[in-house]
mmCIF file of C-alpha atoms in Angstrom:
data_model
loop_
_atom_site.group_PDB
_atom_site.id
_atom_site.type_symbol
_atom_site.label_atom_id
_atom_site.label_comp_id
_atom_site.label_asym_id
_atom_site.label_seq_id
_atom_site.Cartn_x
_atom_site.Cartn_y
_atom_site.Cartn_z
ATOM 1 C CA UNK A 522 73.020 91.501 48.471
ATOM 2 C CA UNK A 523 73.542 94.917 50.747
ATOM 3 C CA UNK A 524 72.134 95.487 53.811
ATOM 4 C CA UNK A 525 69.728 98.118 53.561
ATOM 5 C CA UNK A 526 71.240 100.272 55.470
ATOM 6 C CA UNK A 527 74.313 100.624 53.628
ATOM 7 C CA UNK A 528 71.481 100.769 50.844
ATOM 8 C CA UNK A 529 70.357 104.294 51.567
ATOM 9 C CA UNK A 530 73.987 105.426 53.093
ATOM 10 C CA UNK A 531 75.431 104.977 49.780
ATOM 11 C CA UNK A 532 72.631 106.478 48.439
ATOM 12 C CA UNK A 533 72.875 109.921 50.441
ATOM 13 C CA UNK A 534 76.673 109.971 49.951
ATOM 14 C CA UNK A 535 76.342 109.483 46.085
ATOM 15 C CA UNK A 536 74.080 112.358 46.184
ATOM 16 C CA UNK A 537 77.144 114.627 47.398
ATOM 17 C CA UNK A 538 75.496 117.447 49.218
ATOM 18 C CA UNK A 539 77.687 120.003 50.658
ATOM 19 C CA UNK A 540 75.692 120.361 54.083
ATOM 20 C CA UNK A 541 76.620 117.028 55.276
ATOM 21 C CA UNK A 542 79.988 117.126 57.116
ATOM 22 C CA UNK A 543 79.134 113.450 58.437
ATOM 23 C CA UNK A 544 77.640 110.649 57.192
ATOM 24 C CA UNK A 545 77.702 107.082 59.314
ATOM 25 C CA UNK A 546 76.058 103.953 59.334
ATOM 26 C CA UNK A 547 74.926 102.151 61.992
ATOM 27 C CA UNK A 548 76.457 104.431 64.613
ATOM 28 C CA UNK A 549 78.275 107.414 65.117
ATOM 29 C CA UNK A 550 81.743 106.222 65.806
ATOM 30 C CA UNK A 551 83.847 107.106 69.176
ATOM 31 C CA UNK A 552 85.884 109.865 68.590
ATOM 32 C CA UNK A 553 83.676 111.492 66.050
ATOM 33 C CA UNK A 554 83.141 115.435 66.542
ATOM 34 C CA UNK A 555 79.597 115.461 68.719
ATOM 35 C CA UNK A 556 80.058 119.073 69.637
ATOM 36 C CA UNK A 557 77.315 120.459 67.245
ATOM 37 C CA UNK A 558 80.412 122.346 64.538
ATOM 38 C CA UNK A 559 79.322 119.977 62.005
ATOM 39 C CA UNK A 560 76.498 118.709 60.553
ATOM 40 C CA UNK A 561 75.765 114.925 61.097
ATOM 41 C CA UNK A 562 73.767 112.686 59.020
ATOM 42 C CA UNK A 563 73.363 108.723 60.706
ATOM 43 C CA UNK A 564 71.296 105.890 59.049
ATOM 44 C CA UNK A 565 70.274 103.053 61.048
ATOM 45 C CA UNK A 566 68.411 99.893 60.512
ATOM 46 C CA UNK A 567 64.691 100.096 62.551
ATOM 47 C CA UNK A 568 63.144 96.810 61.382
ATOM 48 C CA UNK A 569 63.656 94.270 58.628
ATOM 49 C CA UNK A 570 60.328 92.211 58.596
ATOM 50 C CA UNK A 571 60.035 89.166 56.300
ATOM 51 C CA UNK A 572 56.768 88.652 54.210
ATOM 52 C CA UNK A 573 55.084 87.645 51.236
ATOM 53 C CA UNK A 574 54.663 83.911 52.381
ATOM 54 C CA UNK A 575 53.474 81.222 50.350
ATOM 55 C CA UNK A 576 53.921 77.362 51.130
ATOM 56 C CA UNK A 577 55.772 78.522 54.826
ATOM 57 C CA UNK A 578 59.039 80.596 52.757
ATOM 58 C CA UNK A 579 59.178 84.227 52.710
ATOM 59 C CA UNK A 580 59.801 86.200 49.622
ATOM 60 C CA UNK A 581 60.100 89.772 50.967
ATOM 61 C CA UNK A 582 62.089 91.754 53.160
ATOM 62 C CA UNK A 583 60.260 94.969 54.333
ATOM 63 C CA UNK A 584 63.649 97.003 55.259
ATOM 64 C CA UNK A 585 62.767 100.272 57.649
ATOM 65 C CA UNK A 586 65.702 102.336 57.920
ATOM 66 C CA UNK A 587 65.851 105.502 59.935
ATOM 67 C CA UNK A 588 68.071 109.162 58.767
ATOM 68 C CA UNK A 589 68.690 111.073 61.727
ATOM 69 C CA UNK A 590 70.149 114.770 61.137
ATOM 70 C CA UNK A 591 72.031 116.682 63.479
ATOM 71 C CA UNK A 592 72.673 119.907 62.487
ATOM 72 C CA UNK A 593 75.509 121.911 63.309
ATOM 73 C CA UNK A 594 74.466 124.902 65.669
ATOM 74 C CA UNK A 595 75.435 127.983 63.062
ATOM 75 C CA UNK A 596 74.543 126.348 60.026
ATOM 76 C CA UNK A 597 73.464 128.920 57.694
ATOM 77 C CA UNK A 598 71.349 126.135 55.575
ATOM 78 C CA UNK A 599 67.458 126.335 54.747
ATOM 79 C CA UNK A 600 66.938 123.501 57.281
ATOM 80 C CA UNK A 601 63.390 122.872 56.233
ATOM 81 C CA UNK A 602 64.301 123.095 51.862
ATOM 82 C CA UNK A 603 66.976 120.653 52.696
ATOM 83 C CA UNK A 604 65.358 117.806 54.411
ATOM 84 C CA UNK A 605 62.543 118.167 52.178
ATOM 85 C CA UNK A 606 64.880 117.249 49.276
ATOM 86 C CA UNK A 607 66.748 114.830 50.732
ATOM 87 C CA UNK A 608 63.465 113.112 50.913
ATOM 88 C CA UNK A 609 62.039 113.662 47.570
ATOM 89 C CA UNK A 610 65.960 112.293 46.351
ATOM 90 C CA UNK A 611 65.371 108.722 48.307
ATOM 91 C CA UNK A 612 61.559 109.082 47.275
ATOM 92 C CA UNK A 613 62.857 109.201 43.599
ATOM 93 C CA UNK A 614 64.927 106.105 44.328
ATOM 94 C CA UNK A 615 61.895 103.760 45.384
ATOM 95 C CA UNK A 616 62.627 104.249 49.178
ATOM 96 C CA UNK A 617 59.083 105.536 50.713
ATOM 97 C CA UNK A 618 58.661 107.796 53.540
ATOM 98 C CA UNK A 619 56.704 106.142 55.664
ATOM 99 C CA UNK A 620 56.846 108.120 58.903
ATOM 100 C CA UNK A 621 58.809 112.057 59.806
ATOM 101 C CA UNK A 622 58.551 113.877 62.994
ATOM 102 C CA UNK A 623 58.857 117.634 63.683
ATOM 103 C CA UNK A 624 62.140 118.944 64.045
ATOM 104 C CA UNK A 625 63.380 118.997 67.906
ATOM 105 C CA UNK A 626 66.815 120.163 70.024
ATOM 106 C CA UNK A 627 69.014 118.286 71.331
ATOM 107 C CA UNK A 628 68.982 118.815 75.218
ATOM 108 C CA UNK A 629 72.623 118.234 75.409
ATOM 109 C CA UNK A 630 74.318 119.845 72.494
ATOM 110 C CA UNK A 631 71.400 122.386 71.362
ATOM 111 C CA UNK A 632 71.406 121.221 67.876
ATOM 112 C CA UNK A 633 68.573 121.411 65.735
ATOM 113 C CA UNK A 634 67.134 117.779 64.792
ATOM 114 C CA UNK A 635 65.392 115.676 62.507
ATOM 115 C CA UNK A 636 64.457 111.909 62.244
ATOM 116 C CA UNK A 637 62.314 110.779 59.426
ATOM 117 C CA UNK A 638 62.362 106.806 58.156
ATOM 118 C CA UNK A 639 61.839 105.536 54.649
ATOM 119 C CA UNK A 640 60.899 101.950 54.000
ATOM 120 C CA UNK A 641 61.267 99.312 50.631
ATOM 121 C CA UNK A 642 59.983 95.843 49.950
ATOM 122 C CA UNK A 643 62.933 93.957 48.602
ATOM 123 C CA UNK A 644 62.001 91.212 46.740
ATOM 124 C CA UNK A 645 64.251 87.967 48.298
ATOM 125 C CA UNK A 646 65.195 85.579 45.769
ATOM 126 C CA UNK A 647 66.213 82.154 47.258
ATOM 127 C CA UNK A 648 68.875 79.166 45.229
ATOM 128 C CA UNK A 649 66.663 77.348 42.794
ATOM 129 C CA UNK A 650 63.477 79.562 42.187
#
C-alpha cells in the first residue's frame, strides 16, 4: 500500500494543471526556487489515526493530509476558481475536505497562500482476514 501522502501527490500531478510549477511531497527540497517566481504546491502528512477496533486490532487508518499553495507573486491565475477546483477534483476522488483557512501572505516572500487538508478512512486489511 501507498502512503497517503504520495496518495493525493499523485493525485494532483495526474490532474496536470498548468498553474503548478512545483509539486513536492513531504517537503520542499533544498535548493528548490523559494523566491515566489513560481507557483508551489506541497502535500504533507498531518495525522494518520488508527480506528475501527474490534477484539483490540484496528481496521482503519484515518489519513489527514495537508496541500499548501504558494503562489508565485505575478501569477495572473483566478486564485480563488483554482483552489476551489482543485478541491472539488480530490472531493471527486473520495478525499474529504475536512478543514480550509482563508488565504494569507507570506511575511517573508509576499506570496499569496493557501492551506486546506482533506482526509480518507482507508480500510486496513491485515494477513489472514
Amino acid at each position: 500500500m501507498e502512503l497517503p501522502v504520495m496518495t493525493v501527490y499523485r493525485l494532483i500531478q495526474s490532474l496536470h494543471y498548468g498553474w503548478i510549477d512545483q509539486l513536492y511531497s513531504m517537503n520542499i527540497p533544498p535548493g528548490a526556487d523559494t523566491s515566489g517566481k513560481q507557483t508551489i504546491v506541497l502535500i504533507t502528512s498531518i495525522t494518520e489515526p488508527l480506528g475501527g477496533y474490534r477484539n483490540d486490532q484496528f481496521s482503519n487508518m484515518q489519513a489527514n493530509i495537508q496541500v499548501q499553495i504558494f503562489w508565485k507573486k505575478d501569477t495572473q491565475e483566478n486564485i480563488f476558481n483554482e483552489e476551489v477546483a482543485l478541491m472539488n477534483n480530490l472531493e471527486n476522488q473520495d478525499w474529504l475536505v475536512s478543514s480550509h483557512g482563508p488565504n494569507t501572505v507570506d511575511p517573508d516572500t509576499d506570496q499569496i497562500t493557501e492551506t486546506f487538508s482533506v482526509s480518507k478512512t482507508i480500510t486496513m486489511k491485515k494477513e489472514g482476514f
